[in-house]
PDB file of C-alpha atoms in Angstrom:
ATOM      1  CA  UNK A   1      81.305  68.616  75.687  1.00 47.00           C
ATOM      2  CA  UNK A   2      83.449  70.033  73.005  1.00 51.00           C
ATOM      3  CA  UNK A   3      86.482  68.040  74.386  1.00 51.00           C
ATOM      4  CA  UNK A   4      84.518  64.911  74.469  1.00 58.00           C
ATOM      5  CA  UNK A   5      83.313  65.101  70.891  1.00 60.00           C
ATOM      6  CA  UNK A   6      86.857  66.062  69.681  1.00 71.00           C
ATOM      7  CA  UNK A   7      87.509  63.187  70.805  1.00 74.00           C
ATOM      8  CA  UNK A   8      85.245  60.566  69.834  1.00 70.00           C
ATOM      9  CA  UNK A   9      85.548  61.907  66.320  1.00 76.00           C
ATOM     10  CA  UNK A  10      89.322  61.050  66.585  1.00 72.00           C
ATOM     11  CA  UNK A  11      88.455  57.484  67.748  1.00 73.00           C
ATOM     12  CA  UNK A  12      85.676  57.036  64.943  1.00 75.00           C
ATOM     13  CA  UNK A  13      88.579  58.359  62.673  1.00 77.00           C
ATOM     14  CA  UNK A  14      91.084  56.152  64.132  1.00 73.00           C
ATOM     15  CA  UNK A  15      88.973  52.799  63.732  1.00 77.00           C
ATOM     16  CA  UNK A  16      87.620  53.660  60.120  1.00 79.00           C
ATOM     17  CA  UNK A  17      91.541  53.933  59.266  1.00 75.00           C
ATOM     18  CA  UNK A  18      92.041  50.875  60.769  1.00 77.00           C
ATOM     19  CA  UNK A  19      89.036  48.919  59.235  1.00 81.00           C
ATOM     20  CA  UNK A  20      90.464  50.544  55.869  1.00 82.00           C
ATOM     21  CA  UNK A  21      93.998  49.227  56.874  1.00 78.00           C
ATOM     22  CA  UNK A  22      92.942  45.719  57.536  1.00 81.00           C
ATOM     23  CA  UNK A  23      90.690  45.400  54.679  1.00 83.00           C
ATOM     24  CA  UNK A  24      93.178  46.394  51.955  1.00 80.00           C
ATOM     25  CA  UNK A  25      95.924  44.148  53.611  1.00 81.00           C
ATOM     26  CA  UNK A  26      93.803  41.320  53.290  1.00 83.00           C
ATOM     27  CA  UNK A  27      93.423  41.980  49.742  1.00 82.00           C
ATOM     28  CA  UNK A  28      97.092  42.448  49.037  1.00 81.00           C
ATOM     29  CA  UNK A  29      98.141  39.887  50.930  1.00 84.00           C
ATOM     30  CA  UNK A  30      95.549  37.107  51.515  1.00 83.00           C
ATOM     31  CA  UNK A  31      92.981  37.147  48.432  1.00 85.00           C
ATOM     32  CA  UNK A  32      94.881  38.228  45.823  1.00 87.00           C
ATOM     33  CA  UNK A  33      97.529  35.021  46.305  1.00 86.00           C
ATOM     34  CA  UNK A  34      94.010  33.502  46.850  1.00 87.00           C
ATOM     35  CA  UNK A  35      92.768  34.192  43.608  1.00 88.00           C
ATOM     36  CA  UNK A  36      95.614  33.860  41.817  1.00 88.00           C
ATOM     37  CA  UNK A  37      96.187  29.908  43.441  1.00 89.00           C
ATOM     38  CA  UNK A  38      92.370  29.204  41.603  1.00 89.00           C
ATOM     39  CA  UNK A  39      93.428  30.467  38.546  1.00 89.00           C
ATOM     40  CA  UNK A  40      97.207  28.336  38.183  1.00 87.00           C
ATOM     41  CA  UNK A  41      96.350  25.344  40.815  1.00 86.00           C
ATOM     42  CA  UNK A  42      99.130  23.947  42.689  1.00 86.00           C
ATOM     43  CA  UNK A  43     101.658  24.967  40.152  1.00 85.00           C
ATOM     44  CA  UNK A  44     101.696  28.706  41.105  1.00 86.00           C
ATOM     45  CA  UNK A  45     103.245  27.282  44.490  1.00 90.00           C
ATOM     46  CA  UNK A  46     106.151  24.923  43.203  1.00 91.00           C
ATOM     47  CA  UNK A  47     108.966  26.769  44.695  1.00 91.00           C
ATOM     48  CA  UNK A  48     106.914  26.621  48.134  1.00 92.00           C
ATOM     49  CA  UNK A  49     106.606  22.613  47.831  1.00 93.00           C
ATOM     50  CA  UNK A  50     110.457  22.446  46.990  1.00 92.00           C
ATOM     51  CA  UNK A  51     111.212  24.628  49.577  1.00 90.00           C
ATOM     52  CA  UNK A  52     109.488  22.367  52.561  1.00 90.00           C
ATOM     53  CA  UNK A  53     110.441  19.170  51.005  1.00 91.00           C
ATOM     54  CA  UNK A  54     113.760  20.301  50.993  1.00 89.00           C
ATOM     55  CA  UNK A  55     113.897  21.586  54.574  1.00 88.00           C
ATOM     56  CA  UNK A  56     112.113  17.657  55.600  1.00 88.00           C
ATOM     57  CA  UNK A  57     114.965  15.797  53.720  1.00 90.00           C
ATOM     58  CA  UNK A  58     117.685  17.561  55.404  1.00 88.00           C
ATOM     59  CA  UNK A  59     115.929  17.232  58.689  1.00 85.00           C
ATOM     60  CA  UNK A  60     115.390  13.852  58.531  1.00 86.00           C
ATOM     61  CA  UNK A  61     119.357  13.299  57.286  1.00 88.00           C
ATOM     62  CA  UNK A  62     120.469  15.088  60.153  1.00 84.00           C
ATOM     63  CA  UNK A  63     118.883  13.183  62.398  1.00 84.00           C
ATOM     64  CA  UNK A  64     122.252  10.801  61.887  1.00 86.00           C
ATOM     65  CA  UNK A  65     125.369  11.001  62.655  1.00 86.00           C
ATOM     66  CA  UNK A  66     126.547  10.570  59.173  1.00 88.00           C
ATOM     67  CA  UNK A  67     123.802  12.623  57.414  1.00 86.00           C
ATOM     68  CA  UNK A  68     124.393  15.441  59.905  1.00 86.00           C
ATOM     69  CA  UNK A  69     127.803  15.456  58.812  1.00 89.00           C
ATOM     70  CA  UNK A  70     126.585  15.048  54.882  1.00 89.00           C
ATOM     71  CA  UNK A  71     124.399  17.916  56.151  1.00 87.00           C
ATOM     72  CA  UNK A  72     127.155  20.201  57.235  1.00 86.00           C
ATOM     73  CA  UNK A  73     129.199  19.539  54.802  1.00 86.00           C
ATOM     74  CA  UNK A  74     126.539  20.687  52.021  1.00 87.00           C
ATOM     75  CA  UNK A  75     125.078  23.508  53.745  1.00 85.00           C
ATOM     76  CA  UNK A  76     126.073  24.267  56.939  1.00 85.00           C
ATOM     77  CA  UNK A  77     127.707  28.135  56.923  1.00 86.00           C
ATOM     78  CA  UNK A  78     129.322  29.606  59.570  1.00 85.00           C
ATOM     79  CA  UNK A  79     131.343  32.831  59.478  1.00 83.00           C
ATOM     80  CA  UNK A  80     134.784  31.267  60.184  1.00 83.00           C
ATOM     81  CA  UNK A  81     134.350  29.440  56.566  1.00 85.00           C
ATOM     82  CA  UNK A  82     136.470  30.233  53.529  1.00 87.00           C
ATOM     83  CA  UNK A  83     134.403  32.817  51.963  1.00 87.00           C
ATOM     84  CA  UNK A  84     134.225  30.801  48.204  1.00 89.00           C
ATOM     85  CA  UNK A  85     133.299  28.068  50.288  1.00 88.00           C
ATOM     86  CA  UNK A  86     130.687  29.838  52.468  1.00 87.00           C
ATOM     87  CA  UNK A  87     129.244  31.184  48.962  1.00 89.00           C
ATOM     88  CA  UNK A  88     128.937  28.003  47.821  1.00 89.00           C
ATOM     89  CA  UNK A  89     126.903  26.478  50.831  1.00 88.00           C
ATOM     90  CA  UNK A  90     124.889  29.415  50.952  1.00 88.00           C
ATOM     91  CA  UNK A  91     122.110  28.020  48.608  1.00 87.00           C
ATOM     92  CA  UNK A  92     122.004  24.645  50.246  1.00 88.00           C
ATOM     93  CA  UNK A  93     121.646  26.536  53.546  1.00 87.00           C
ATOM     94  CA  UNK A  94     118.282  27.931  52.928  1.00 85.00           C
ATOM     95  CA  UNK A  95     117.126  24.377  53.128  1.00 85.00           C
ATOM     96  CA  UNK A  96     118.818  23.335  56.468  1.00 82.00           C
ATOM     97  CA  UNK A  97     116.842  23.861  59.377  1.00 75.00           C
ATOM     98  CA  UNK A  98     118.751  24.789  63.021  1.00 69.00           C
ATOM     99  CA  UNK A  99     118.703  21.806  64.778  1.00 61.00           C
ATOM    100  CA  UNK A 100     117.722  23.221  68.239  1.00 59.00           C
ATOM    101  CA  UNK A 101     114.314  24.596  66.475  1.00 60.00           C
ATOM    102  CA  UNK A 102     111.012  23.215  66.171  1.00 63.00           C
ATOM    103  CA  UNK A 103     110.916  22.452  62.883  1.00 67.00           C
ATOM    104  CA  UNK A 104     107.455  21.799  61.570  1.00 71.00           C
ATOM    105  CA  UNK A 105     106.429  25.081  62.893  1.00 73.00           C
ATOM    106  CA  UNK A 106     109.467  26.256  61.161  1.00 78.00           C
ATOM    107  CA  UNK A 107     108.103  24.620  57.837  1.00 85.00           C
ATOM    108  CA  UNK A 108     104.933  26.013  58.335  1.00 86.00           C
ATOM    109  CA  UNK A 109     106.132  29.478  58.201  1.00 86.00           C
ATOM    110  CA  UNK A 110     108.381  28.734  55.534  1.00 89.00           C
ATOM    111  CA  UNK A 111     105.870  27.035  53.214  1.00 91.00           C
ATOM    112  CA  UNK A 112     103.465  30.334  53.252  1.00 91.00           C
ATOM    113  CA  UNK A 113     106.103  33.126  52.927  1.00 91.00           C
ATOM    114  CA  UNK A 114     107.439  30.746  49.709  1.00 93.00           C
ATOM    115  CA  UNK A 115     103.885  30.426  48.689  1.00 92.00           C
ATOM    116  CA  UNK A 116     102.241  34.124  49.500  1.00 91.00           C
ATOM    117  CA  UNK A 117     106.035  35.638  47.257  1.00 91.00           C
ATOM    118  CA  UNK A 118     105.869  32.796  44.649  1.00 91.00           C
ATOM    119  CA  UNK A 119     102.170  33.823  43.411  1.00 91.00           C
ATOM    120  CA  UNK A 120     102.583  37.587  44.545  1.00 87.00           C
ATOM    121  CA  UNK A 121     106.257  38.132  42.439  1.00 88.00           C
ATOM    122  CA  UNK A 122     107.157  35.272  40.709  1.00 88.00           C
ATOM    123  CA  UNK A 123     109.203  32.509  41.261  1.00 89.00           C
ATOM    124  CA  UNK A 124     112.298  34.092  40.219  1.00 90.00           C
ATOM    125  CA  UNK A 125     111.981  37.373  42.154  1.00 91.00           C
ATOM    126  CA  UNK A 126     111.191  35.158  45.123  1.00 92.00           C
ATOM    127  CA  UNK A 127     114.476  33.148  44.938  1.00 92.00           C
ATOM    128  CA  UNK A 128     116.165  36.242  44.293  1.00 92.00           C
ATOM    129  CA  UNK A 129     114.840  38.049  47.451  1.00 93.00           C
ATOM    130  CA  UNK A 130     115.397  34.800  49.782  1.00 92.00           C
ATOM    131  CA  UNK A 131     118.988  34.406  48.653  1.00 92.00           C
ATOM    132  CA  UNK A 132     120.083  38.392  48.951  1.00 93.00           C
ATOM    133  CA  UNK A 133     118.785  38.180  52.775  1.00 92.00           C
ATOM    134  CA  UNK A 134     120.226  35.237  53.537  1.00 91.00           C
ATOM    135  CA  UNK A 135     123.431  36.385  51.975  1.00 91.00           C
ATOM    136  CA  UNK A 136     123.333  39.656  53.323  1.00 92.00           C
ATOM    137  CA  UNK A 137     122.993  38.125  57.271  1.00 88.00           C
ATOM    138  CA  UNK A 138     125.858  35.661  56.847  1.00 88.00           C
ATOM    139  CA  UNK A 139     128.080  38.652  54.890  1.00 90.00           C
ATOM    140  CA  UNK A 140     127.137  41.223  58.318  1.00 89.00           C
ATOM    141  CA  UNK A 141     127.757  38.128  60.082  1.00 86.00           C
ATOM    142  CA  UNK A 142     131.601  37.809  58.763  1.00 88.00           C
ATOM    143  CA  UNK A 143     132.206  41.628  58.986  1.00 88.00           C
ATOM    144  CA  UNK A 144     131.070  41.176  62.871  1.00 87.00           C
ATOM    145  CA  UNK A 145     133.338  38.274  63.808  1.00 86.00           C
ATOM    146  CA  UNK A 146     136.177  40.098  61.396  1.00 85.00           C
ATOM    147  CA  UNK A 147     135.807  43.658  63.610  1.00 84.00           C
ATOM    148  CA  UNK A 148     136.103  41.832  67.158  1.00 80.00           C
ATOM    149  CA  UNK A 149     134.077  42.573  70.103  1.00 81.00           C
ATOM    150  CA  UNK A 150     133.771  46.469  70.805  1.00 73.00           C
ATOM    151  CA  UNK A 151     132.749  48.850  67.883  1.00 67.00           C
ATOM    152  CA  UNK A 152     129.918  50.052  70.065  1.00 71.00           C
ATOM    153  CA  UNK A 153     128.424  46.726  70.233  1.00 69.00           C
ATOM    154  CA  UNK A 154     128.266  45.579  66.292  1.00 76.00           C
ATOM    155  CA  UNK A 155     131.627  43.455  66.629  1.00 81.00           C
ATOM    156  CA  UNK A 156     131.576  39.728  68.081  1.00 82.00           C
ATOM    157  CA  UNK A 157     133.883  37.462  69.448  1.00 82.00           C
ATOM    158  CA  UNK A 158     136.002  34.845  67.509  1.00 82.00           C
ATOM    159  CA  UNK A 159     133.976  31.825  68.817  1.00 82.00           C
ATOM    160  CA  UNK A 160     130.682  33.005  66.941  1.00 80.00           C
ATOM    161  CA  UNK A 161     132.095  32.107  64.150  1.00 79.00           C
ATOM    162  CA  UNK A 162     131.774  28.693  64.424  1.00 81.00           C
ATOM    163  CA  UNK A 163     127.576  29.226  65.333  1.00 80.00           C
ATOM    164  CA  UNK A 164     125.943  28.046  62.670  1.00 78.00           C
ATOM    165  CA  UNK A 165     124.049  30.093  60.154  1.00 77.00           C
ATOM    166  CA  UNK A 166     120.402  31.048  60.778  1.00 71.00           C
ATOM    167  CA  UNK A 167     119.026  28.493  57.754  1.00 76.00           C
ATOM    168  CA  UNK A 168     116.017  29.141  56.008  1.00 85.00           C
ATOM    169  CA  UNK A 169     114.494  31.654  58.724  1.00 86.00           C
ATOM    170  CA  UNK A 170     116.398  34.697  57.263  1.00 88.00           C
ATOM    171  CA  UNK A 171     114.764  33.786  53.868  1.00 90.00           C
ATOM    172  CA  UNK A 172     111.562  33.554  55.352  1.00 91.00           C
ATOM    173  CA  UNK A 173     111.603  37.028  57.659  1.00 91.00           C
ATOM    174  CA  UNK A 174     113.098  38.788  54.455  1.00 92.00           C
ATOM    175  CA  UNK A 175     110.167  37.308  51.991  1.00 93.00           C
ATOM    176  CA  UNK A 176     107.603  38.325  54.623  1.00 92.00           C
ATOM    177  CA  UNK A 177     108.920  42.190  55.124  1.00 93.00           C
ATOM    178  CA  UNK A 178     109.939  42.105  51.370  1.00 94.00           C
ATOM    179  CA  UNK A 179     105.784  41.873  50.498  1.00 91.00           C
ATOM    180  CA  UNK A 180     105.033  43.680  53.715  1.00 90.00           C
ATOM    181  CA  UNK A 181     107.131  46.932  51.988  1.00 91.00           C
ATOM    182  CA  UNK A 182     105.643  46.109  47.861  1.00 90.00           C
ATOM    183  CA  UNK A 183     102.323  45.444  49.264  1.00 87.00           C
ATOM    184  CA  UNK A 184     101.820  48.252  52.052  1.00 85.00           C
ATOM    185  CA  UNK A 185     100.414  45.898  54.648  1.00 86.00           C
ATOM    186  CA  UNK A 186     102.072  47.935  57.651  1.00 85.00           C
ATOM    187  CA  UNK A 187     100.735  44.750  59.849  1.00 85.00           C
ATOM    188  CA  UNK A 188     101.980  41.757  58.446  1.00 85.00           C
ATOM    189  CA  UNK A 189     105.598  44.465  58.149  1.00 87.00           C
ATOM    190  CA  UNK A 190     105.284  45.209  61.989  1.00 86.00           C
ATOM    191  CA  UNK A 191     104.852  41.471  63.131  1.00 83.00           C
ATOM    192  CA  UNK A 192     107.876  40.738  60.816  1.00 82.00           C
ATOM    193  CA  UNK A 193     110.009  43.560  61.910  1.00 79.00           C
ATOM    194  CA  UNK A 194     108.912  43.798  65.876  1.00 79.00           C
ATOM    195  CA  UNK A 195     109.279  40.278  66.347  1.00 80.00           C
ATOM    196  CA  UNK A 196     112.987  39.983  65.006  1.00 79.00           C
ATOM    197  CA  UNK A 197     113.873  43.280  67.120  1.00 76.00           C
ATOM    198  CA  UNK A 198     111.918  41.565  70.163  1.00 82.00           C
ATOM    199  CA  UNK A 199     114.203  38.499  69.335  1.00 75.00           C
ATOM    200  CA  UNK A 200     117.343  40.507  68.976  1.00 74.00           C
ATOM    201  CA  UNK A 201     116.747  42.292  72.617  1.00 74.00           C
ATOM    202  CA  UNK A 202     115.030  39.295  74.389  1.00 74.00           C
ATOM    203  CA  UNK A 203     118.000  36.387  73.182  1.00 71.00           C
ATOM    204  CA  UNK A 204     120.986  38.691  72.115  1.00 72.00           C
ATOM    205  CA  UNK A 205     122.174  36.443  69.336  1.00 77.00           C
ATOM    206  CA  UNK A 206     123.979  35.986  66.052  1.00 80.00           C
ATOM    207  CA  UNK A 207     120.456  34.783  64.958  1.00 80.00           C
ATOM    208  CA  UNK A 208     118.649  37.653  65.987  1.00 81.00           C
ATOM    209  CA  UNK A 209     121.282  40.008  64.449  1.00 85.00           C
ATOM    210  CA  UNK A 210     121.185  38.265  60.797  1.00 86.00           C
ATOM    211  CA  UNK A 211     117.480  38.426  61.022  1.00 87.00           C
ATOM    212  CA  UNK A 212     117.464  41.962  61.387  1.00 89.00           C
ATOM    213  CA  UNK A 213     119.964  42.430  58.410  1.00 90.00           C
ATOM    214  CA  UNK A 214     117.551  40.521  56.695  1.00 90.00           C
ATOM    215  CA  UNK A 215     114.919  42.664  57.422  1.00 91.00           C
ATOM    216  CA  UNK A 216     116.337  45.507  56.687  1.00 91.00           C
ATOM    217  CA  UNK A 217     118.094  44.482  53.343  1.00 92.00           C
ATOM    218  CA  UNK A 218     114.248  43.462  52.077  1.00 92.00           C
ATOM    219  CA  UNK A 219     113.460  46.799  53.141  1.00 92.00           C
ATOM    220  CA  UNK A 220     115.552  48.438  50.625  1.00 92.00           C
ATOM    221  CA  UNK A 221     114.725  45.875  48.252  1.00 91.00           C
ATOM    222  CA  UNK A 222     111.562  46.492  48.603  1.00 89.00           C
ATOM    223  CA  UNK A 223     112.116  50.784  48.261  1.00 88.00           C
ATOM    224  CA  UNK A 224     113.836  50.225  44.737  1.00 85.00           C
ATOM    225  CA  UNK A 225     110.785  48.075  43.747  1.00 75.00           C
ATOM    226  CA  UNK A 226     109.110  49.755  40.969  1.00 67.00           C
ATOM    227  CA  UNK A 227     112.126  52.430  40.385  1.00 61.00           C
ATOM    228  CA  UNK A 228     114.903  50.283  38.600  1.00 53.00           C
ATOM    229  CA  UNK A 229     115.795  51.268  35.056  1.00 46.00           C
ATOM    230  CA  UNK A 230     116.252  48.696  32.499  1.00 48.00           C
ATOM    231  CA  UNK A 231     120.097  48.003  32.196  1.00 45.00           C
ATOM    232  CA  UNK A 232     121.103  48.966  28.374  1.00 42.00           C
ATOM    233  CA  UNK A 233     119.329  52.414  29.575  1.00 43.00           C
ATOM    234  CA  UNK A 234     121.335  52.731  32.758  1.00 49.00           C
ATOM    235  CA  UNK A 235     124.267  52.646  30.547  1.00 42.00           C
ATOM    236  CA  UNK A 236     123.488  54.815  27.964  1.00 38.00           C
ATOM    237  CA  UNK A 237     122.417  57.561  30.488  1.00 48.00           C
ATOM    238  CA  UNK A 238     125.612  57.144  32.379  1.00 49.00           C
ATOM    239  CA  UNK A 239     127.969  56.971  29.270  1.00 44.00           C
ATOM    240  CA  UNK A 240     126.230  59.861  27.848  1.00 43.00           C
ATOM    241  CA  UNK A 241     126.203  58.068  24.008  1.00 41.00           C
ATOM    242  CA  UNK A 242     122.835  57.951  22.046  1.00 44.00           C
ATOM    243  CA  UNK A 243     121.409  54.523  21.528  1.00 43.00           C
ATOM    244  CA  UNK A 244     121.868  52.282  18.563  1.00 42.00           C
ATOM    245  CA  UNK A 245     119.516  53.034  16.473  1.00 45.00           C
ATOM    246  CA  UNK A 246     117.435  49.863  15.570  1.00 44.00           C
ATOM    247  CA  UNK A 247     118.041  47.539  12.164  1.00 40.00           C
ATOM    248  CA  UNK A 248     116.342  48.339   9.098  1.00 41.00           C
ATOM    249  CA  UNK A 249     115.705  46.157   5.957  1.00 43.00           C
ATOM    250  CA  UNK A 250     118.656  47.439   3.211  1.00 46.00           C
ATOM    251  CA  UNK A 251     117.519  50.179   0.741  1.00 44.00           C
ATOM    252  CA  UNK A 252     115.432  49.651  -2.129  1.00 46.00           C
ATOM    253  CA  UNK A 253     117.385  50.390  -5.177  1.00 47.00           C
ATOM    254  CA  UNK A 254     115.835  53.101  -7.571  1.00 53.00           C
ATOM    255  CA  UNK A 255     116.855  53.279 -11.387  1.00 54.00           C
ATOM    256  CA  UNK A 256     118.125  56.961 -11.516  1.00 51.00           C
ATOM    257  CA  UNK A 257     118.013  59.020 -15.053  1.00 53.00           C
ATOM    258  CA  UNK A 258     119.602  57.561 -17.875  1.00 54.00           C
ATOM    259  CA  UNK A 259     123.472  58.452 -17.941  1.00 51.00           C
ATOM    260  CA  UNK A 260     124.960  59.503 -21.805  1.00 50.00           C
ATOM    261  CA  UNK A 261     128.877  58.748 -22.336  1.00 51.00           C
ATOM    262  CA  UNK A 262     130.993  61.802 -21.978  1.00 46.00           C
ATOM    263  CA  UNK A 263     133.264  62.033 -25.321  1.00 48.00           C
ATOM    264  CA  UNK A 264     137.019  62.026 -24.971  1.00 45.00           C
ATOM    265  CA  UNK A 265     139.559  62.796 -26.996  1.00 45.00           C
ATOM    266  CA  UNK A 266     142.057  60.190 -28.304  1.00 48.00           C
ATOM    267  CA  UNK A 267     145.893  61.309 -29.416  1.00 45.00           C
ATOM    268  CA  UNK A 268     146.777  59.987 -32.768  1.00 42.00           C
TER     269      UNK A 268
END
């Protein structure tokens, strides 16, 4: 009997943690972007508009010979690219979908993680977080194909360097785990995160390895949230100077006491 209560008392615990779980993850995630759409309308969501519109136009140019070659030309990255020139395509490429993908399920996705970030951080945290993952898969991506294959697995071949970059789906895994870690929505973080290690072991991949880069570059983005000192402080603490003290209007001038000539002798 004892056993049997223990038990269901663990179980009761278990779902009210869960019910507590899910109902503050909805919050975070779900209502609060909610409420925060009613308040600014459709222009608390720009970025997420630009973002799919982008990702159509490009589709629909690659759909030609010609435009797939504008295409490439613009945005494609691969790691076997001149790295100014792979840093250069590398914000074009978050709007060029993989052309072996579905890609309206792809804009889908892409359209709510741009939306959920953009009224959740702000539209230039947002671009900031979508361009560090990105950048940080095709970067891991260049130090793979540079090591060669062995290195206990991390190293690729030369020919993956010619794949072409994962696109906008980095971005979108790394916004998604980037508001899973600020937000504390352990769900929304283990769909992210399982799914792209499910990927990686299911389809071994250059894909699936930038994704998980991605995920877990948003993952330490998401740590230092909160904990970053301002700049001019960092300095000051690490130079060890006192800061400048801050401007002050010039002093008043205040007639002292009346000076008297001092008398001096003259030679004759």
């Amino acid at each position: 009997m004892r056993g049997n209560g223990s038990w269901g008392t663990a179980a009761a615990r278990a779902v009210r943690f869960a019910r507590r779980t899910l109902r503050d993850e909805w919050q975070n995630i779900v209502m609060e972007p909610v409420r925060q759409l009613v308040r600014r309308g459709l222009s608390g969501i720009v970025l997420a508009f630009v973002a799919a519109f982008g990702v159509i136009f490009f589709h629909g140019i690659a759909q030609h010979p010609i435009g797939r070659r504008m295409v490439w030309h613009l945005g494609g990255v691969t790691a076997d690219l001149p790295l100014w020139l792979s840093l250069l395509r590398t914000p074009v490429s978050l709007y060029v979908p993989a052309l072996d993908l579905p890609v309206w399920a792809g804009i889908t996705q892409l359209f709510l993680a741009f939306a959920l970030a953009e009224l959740g951080l702000g539209r230039a945290r947002t671009l900031a977080i979508a361009y560090v993952t990105t950048l940080a898969g095709t970067m891991t991506a260049r130090l793979m194909v540079a090591l060669g294959p062995g290195w206990w697995g991390f190293g690729l071949p030369p020919e993956v360097g010619r794949v072409l970059d994962t696109g906008p789906s980095a971005a979108v895994v790394g916004l998604f785990t980037y508001l899973a870690v600020v937000r504390r929505a352990p769900v929304v973080f283990t769909l992210t995160g399982g799914s792209m290690v499910w990927e990686s072991i299911a389809v071994p991949n250059l894909a699936g390895r930038e994704h998980l880069i991605a995920v877990a570059a948003a993952i330490v983005l998401g740590l230092m949230h909160g904990h970053r000192l301002p700049l001019p402080a960092r300095l000051v603490e690490r130079l060890g100077t006192p800061p400048t003290p801050p401007w002050s209007d010039p002093p008043v001038y205040r007639p002292g006491p009346p000076r008297h000539p001092v008398p001096s002798f003259r030679l004759p």
